[in-house]
Coordinates of C-alpha atoms in Angstrom, one line a residue:
X1 CA 80.2 58.2 139.6
X2 CA 76.6 58.8 138.4
X3 CA 76.9 62.5 139.3
X4 CA 80.1 62.7 137.2
X5 CA 78.4 61.0 134.2
X6 CA 75.4 63.3 134.6
X7 CA 77.7 66.3 134.5
X8 CA 79.4 65.0 131.3
X9 CA 76.0 64.3 129.7
X10 CA 74.8 67.8 130.5
X11 CA 78.0 69.4 129.2
X12 CA 77.8 67.3 126.0
X13 CA 74.2 68.2 125.5
X14 CA 75.1 71.9 126.0
X15 CA 78.0 71.6 123.6
X16 CA 75.8 70.1 120.9
X17 CA 73.4 73.0 121.2
X18 CA 76.2 75.5 121.3
X19 CA 77.8 73.8 118.2
X20 CA 74.6 74.1 116.3
X21 CA 74.4 77.8 117.0
X22 CA 78.1 78.3 116.3
X23 CA 78.1 76.6 113.0
X24 CA 75.1 78.6 111.9
X25 CA 77.4 81.7 112.3
X26 CA 80.5 80.1 110.8
X27 CA 79.5 80.2 107.2
X28 CA 82.6 82.2 106.3
X29 CA 85.1 80.0 108.2
X30 CA 85.6 77.6 105.3
X31 CA 86.7 80.5 103.1
X32 CA 89.1 81.8 105.8
X33 CA 90.7 78.3 106.1
X34 CA 91.0 78.0 102.4
X35 CA 93.0 81.2 102.3
X36 CA 95.4 79.6 104.9
X37 CA 95.3 76.3 103.1
X38 CA 94.2 74.5 106.2
X39 CA 91.5 71.9 106.8
X40 CA 88.8 72.2 109.5
X41 CA 89.2 69.9 112.5
X42 CA 86.2 68.9 114.5
X43 CA 87.9 69.5 117.9
X44 CA 91.0 71.3 119.3
X45 CA 94.1 69.0 119.6
X46 CA 93.5 66.2 122.0
X47 CA 96.6 67.1 124.0
X48 CA 95.9 70.8 124.2
X49 CA 95.6 70.5 128.0
X50 CA 98.6 68.2 128.5
X51 CA 101.2 69.8 126.2
X52 CA 103.0 73.1 125.4
X53 CA 101.6 75.5 122.9
X54 CA 103.1 78.4 120.9
X55 CA 100.9 81.5 120.3
X56 CA 101.1 83.8 117.3
X57 CA 99.2 87.1 117.2
X58 CA 99.0 89.4 114.2
X59 CA 97.0 92.7 114.4
X60 CA 96.7 95.0 111.4
X61 CA 99.7 97.3 111.1
X62 CA 97.3 100.3 111.6
X63 CA 96.2 98.9 115.0
X64 CA 97.0 100.9 118.1
X65 CA 100.5 100.3 119.6
X66 CA 100.3 97.3 122.0
X67 CA 97.1 95.9 120.7
X68 CA 98.6 92.5 120.2
X69 CA 99.7 92.4 123.9
X70 CA 96.2 93.3 125.0
X71 CA 94.8 90.3 123.1
X72 CA 97.5 88.1 124.6
X73 CA 96.5 89.0 128.1
X74 CA 92.9 88.3 127.3
X75 CA 93.8 84.9 125.9
X76 CA 96.2 84.0 128.8
X77 CA 93.5 84.7 131.4
X78 CA 91.4 82.0 129.8
X79 CA 94.3 79.6 129.1
X80 CA 95.5 79.8 132.6
X81 CA 92.1 78.8 134.0
X82 CA 91.5 76.1 131.3
X83 CA 95.0 74.5 131.5
X84 CA 96.4 75.5 128.1
X85 CA 100.1 75.9 128.6
X86 CA 101.0 78.7 126.2
X87 CA 104.7 79.0 126.8
X88 CA 105.4 81.9 124.5
X89 CA 103.5 84.7 122.7
X90 CA 105.0 86.2 119.5
X91 CA 103.9 89.2 117.5
X92 CA 103.9 87.5 114.1
X93 CA 104.3 90.8 112.2
X94 CA 107.9 90.9 113.6
X95 CA 108.8 87.8 111.7
X96 CA 108.8 89.8 108.4
X97 CA 110.2 93.2 109.3
X98 CA 113.2 93.2 106.9
X99 CA 112.9 92.1 103.2
X100 CA 114.7 88.9 102.5
X101 CA 115.1 88.0 106.2
X102 CA 112.6 85.6 107.7
X103 CA 113.2 85.5 111.5
X104 CA 112.8 82.2 113.2
X105 CA 111.5 81.1 116.6
X106 CA 114.5 81.4 118.9
X107 CA 116.2 78.1 119.9
X108 CA 115.5 78.6 123.6
X109 CA 111.8 78.4 122.8
X110 CA 112.0 75.9 119.9
X111 CA 113.8 73.4 122.3
X112 CA 110.9 73.3 124.8
X113 CA 109.0 70.4 123.1
X114 CA 106.2 72.5 121.8
X115 CA 103.5 70.4 120.0
X116 CA 100.7 72.8 119.3
X117 CA 100.3 76.1 117.5
X118 CA 97.7 78.7 118.4
X119 CA 97.2 81.7 116.0
X120 CA 95.1 84.8 116.3
X121 CA 94.5 87.0 113.3
X122 CA 93.0 90.2 114.5
X123 CA 90.5 91.8 112.2
X124 CA 90.1 95.5 111.5
X125 CA 87.8 97.5 113.8
X126 CA 84.3 95.9 113.8
X127 CA 85.5 93.1 111.5
X128 CA 85.8 89.4 112.3
X129 CA 88.9 87.9 113.8
X130 CA 90.0 84.3 113.5
X131 CA 91.6 82.0 116.0
X132 CA 93.0 78.5 115.3
X133 CA 94.4 75.6 117.3
X134 CA 96.5 72.8 115.6
X135 CA 99.9 71.1 115.4
X136 CA 103.2 73.0 115.3
X137 CA 105.6 71.6 112.8
X138 CA 108.8 73.1 114.3
X139 CA 109.8 74.6 110.9
X140 CA 110.2 78.2 109.8
X141 CA 106.7 78.1 108.2
X142 CA 105.2 76.9 111.5
X143 CA 102.5 74.8 109.9
X144 CA 102.0 72.5 106.9
X145 CA 99.6 72.6 104.0
X146 CA 96.2 70.9 104.6
X147 CA 96.8 70.4 108.3
X148 CA 93.6 70.1 110.3
X149 CA 93.1 73.1 112.6
X150 CA 90.2 73.8 114.9
X151 CA 89.3 77.4 114.1
X152 CA 86.6 79.9 114.8
X153 CA 85.8 83.4 113.5
X154 CA 84.4 85.8 116.0
X155 CA 83.8 89.4 116.9
X156 CA 83.8 88.6 120.7
X157 CA 86.5 86.2 121.8
X158 CA 84.4 85.2 124.8
X159 CA 82.2 83.1 122.6
X160 CA 85.2 81.0 121.6
X161 CA 86.2 80.6 125.3
X162 CA 82.7 79.5 126.2
X163 CA 82.6 76.8 123.5
X164 CA 86.1 75.5 124.5
X165 CA 85.0 75.4 128.2
X166 CA 82.1 73.2 127.3
X167 CA 84.3 70.9 125.2
X168 CA 86.8 70.5 128.1
X169 CA 84.0 69.7 130.5
X170 CA 83.1 66.6 128.6
X171 CA 86.3 65.0 129.8
X172 CA 87.5 64.2 126.3
X173 CA 90.7 66.3 126.8
X174 CA 93.1 64.9 129.4
X175 CA 94.5 67.7 131.6
X176 CA 97.9 67.4 133.1
X177 CA 98.9 71.1 132.8
X178 CA 98.1 72.1 136.4
X179 CA 100.6 75.0 136.9
X180 CA 100.0 77.6 134.1
X181 CA 101.1 81.2 134.2
X182 CA 98.5 83.8 134.8
X183 CA 100.2 86.3 132.6
X184 CA 101.5 85.9 129.0
X185 CA 105.2 85.6 128.4
X186 CA 106.3 87.7 125.4
X187 CA 109.2 86.8 123.1
X188 CA 110.6 88.1 119.8
X189 CA 111.7 86.2 116.8
X190 CA 115.5 85.9 116.1
X191 CA 117.0 89.3 115.4
X192 CA 118.7 90.2 112.1
X193 CA 122.4 89.4 112.1
X194 CA 123.6 93.0 112.7
X195 CA 126.8 93.8 114.6
X196 CA 126.5 97.5 115.8
X197 CA 124.6 100.5 114.5
X198 CA 125.9 104.0 114.2
X199 CA 124.2 107.5 113.9
X200 CA 126.5 108.3 111.0
X201 CA 127.6 107.3 107.5
X202 CA 130.7 105.3 106.3
X203 CA 133.8 107.4 105.6
X204 CA 134.6 108.1 102.0
X205 CA 131.0 107.4 101.2
X206 CA 131.4 108.6 97.6
X207 CA 133.8 105.7 96.8
X208 CA 131.4 103.0 98.1
X209 CA 129.3 100.8 95.9
X210 CA 125.7 100.4 97.2
X211 CA 123.6 97.4 96.4
X212 CA 119.8 97.9 96.4
X213 CA 118.0 94.5 96.7
X214 CA 115.0 93.7 94.5
X215 CA 112.0 93.4 96.7
X216 CA 110.0 90.2 96.7
X217 CA 106.5 89.7 98.0
X218 CA 106.1 87.1 100.7
X219 CA 105.7 83.6 99.5
X220 CA 102.1 82.5 98.6
X221 CA 103.0 79.0 100.0
X222 CA 101.2 78.0 103.2
X223 CA 103.0 79.1 106.3
X224 CA 103.3 81.9 108.8
X225 CA 103.3 84.6 106.2
X226 CA 99.6 83.9 105.4
X227 CA 98.7 84.4 109.1
X228 CA 99.7 88.1 109.2
X229 CA 96.6 90.2 109.4
X230 CA 97.3 92.5 106.4
X231 CA 98.2 89.6 104.1
X232 CA 95.1 87.6 105.3
X233 CA 92.9 90.7 104.6
X234 CA 94.3 91.0 101.1
X235 CA 95.8 94.4 101.8
X236 CA 99.5 95.5 101.7
X237 CA 101.4 97.4 104.3
X238 CA 100.4 101.1 104.5
X239 CA 101.6 102.9 101.4
X240 CA 103.1 101.5 98.1
X241 CA 102.9 98.0 96.7
X242 CA 106.0 95.9 96.1
X243 CA 105.9 96.8 92.4
X244 CA 105.7 100.5 93.2
X245 CA 108.5 100.3 95.8
X246 CA 110.8 98.5 93.3
X247 CA 110.1 101.3 90.9
X248 CA 111.0 103.9 93.5
X249 CA 114.2 102.1 94.3
X250 CA 115.1 101.9 90.6
X251 CA 114.7 105.6 90.4
X252 CA 117.1 106.0 93.2
X253 CA 119.8 104.2 91.2
X254 CA 119.2 106.5 88.2
X255 CA 119.3 109.7 90.3
X256 CA 122.1 108.9 92.7
X257 CA 125.3 110.9 92.8
X258 CA 127.2 107.6 93.6
X259 CA 127.4 104.1 92.2
X260 CA 124.4 102.0 93.1
X261 CA 123.3 98.7 91.7
X262 CA 120.0 96.7 91.8
X263 CA 120.7 93.2 92.9
X264 CA 118.7 90.0 93.3
X265 CA 119.5 88.4 96.6
X266 CA 117.9 85.1 95.7
X267 CA 120.7 84.4 93.2
X268 CA 123.8 85.5 95.2
X269 CA 125.4 85.8 98.6
X270 CA 126.9 88.6 100.5
X271 CA 130.4 87.1 100.0
X272 CA 129.8 87.1 96.2
X273 CA 128.6 90.6 96.4
X274 CA 131.8 91.7 98.2
X275 CA 133.9 89.9 95.5
X276 CA 132.0 91.9 92.9
X277 CA 132.9 95.2 94.7
X278 CA 129.6 95.9 96.5
X279 CA 130.4 97.4 99.8
X280 CA 127.0 98.1 101.4
X281 CA 123.4 97.3 101.0
X282 CA 120.5 99.8 101.2
X283 CA 118.0 98.1 103.4
X284 CA 115.0 99.1 105.5
X285 CA 113.1 97.8 108.5
X286 CA 109.3 98.1 108.6
X287 CA 107.5 97.2 111.9
X288 CA 105.8 98.5 115.0
X289 CA 107.5 101.3 116.8
X290 CA 108.4 99.2 119.9
X291 CA 110.3 96.8 117.7
X292 CA 112.1 99.4 115.6
X293 CA 113.1 101.5 118.6
X294 CA 114.5 98.3 120.3
X295 CA 116.3 97.2 117.2
X296 CA 118.2 100.4 116.7
X297 CA 119.8 102.6 119.4
X298 CA 120.1 106.3 118.4
X299 CA 121.3 108.8 120.9
X300 CA 119.1 111.9 121.3
X301 CA 116.2 110.8 119.2
X302 CA 112.6 111.5 120.2
X303 CA 110.7 108.2 120.5
X304 CA 107.0 108.7 119.8
X305 CA 104.2 106.2 119.9
X306 CA 103.3 104.9 116.4
X307 CA 101.6 101.9 115.1
X308 CA 104.0 101.4 112.2
X309 CA 107.5 102.8 111.3
X310 CA 109.9 102.4 108.3
X311 CA 113.6 103.2 108.7
X312 CA 116.2 102.9 105.9
X313 CA 119.9 102.2 106.6
X314 CA 123.1 101.1 105.0
X315 CA 124.5 97.6 105.9
X316 CA 128.3 97.1 105.7
X317 CA 128.9 93.8 104.0
X318 CA 132.4 93.5 105.5
X319 CA 131.5 93.6 109.2
X320 CA 127.6 93.7 109.3
X321 CA 127.7 97.2 110.9
X322 CA 124.6 99.4 110.3
X323 CA 124.7 103.1 109.4
X324 CA 121.4 104.9 110.2
X325 CA 122.3 108.4 109.0
X326 CA 123.0 111.5 111.1
X327 CA 119.4 112.2 112.0
X328 CA 116.6 109.8 113.1
X329 CA 114.2 109.9 110.2
X330 CA 111.9 106.9 110.7
X331 CA 108.5 107.5 109.1
X332 CA 105.1 105.7 108.9
X333 CA 105.2 106.3 105.2
X334 CA 107.6 104.1 103.2
X335 CA 108.2 106.6 100.4
X336 CA 108.8 109.5 102.8
X337 CA 111.3 107.3 104.8
X338 CA 113.2 106.5 101.6
X339 CA 113.2 110.2 100.4
X340 CA 114.5 111.4 103.8
X341 CA 117.3 108.8 103.9
X342 CA 118.4 109.6 100.4
X343 CA 118.4 113.3 101.2
X344 CA 120.7 112.5 104.1
X345 CA 123.1 110.5 101.8
X346 CA 123.3 113.4 99.3
X347 CA 124.0 115.9 102.1
X348 CA 126.7 113.6 103.5
X349 CA 128.4 113.3 100.1
X350 CA 128.6 117.1 99.8
X351 CA 129.9 117.4 103.4
X352 CA 132.6 114.8 102.9
X353 CA 133.6 116.3 99.6
X354 CA 134.2 119.6 101.4

């Protein structure tokens, strides 16, 4: 017993010293948490070693392909040893790949009685990253305003693991998670409600009425959208701002050879749009190449590694089918992807007319 108490005393003393050093280097942490509208907790959740956790990772969209998975493997190596049961890892950027569609945690994961949320916001090269541990609210936003989260900013994740190890050695965190996976389990958020996709265009394209949604920036309310690396770093996706993109889409309406309308999806439904004669929506997906390639199948295309891709398409409001055009024209630049797809539409109109 005395030996056990002695070990706890030594661990606690080490932790106090470690905390002093850590807090000296955490001057910017308060500002980080203010951005996320979170409060600072003194400790990780008390049940972190006896409950299930959900992990969100967001790397800058310019990061190398697969960067988020490398970070997940690094985290799981420690979690498995410490007893943190991270049941699912998600690439948070994939929650916001299509404007107006906020993907949710799939039911198969949401039903697993997850109580804790772990997030990692990866900084740009040579910049600080931030990791946080706190309660999971089970809602689309994933956390609530002013919730206490134990968080650390770092340039070397090992410093966070060292501090957590010292905290766990004090015995203040009951551990019942004995069998934890050595490797991370990766999952995707719910997919958009598409039916099938085709490497073509609708027949009689010139008679269709195309709706072009007004783009809205992600909500400034607290929640998952604030945890994405590019929003957190006050920078937009590569390329144009939302205002500039809306201007570019407005120009498409003016220059088009067919009937197109700007629409505000916040004030209508697809059923109402069909009633008003709109047959298709011009949409786009913007995400990492692995996600985009898996979302759309396109025979004969050449898949190339890329950190970020944009692909425009037409969505049929009657049956949810997707028309990708006759050539695969995904591009890392938003404007180039739009110009290429509109050029395909113009060519298709001429071909069908002939």
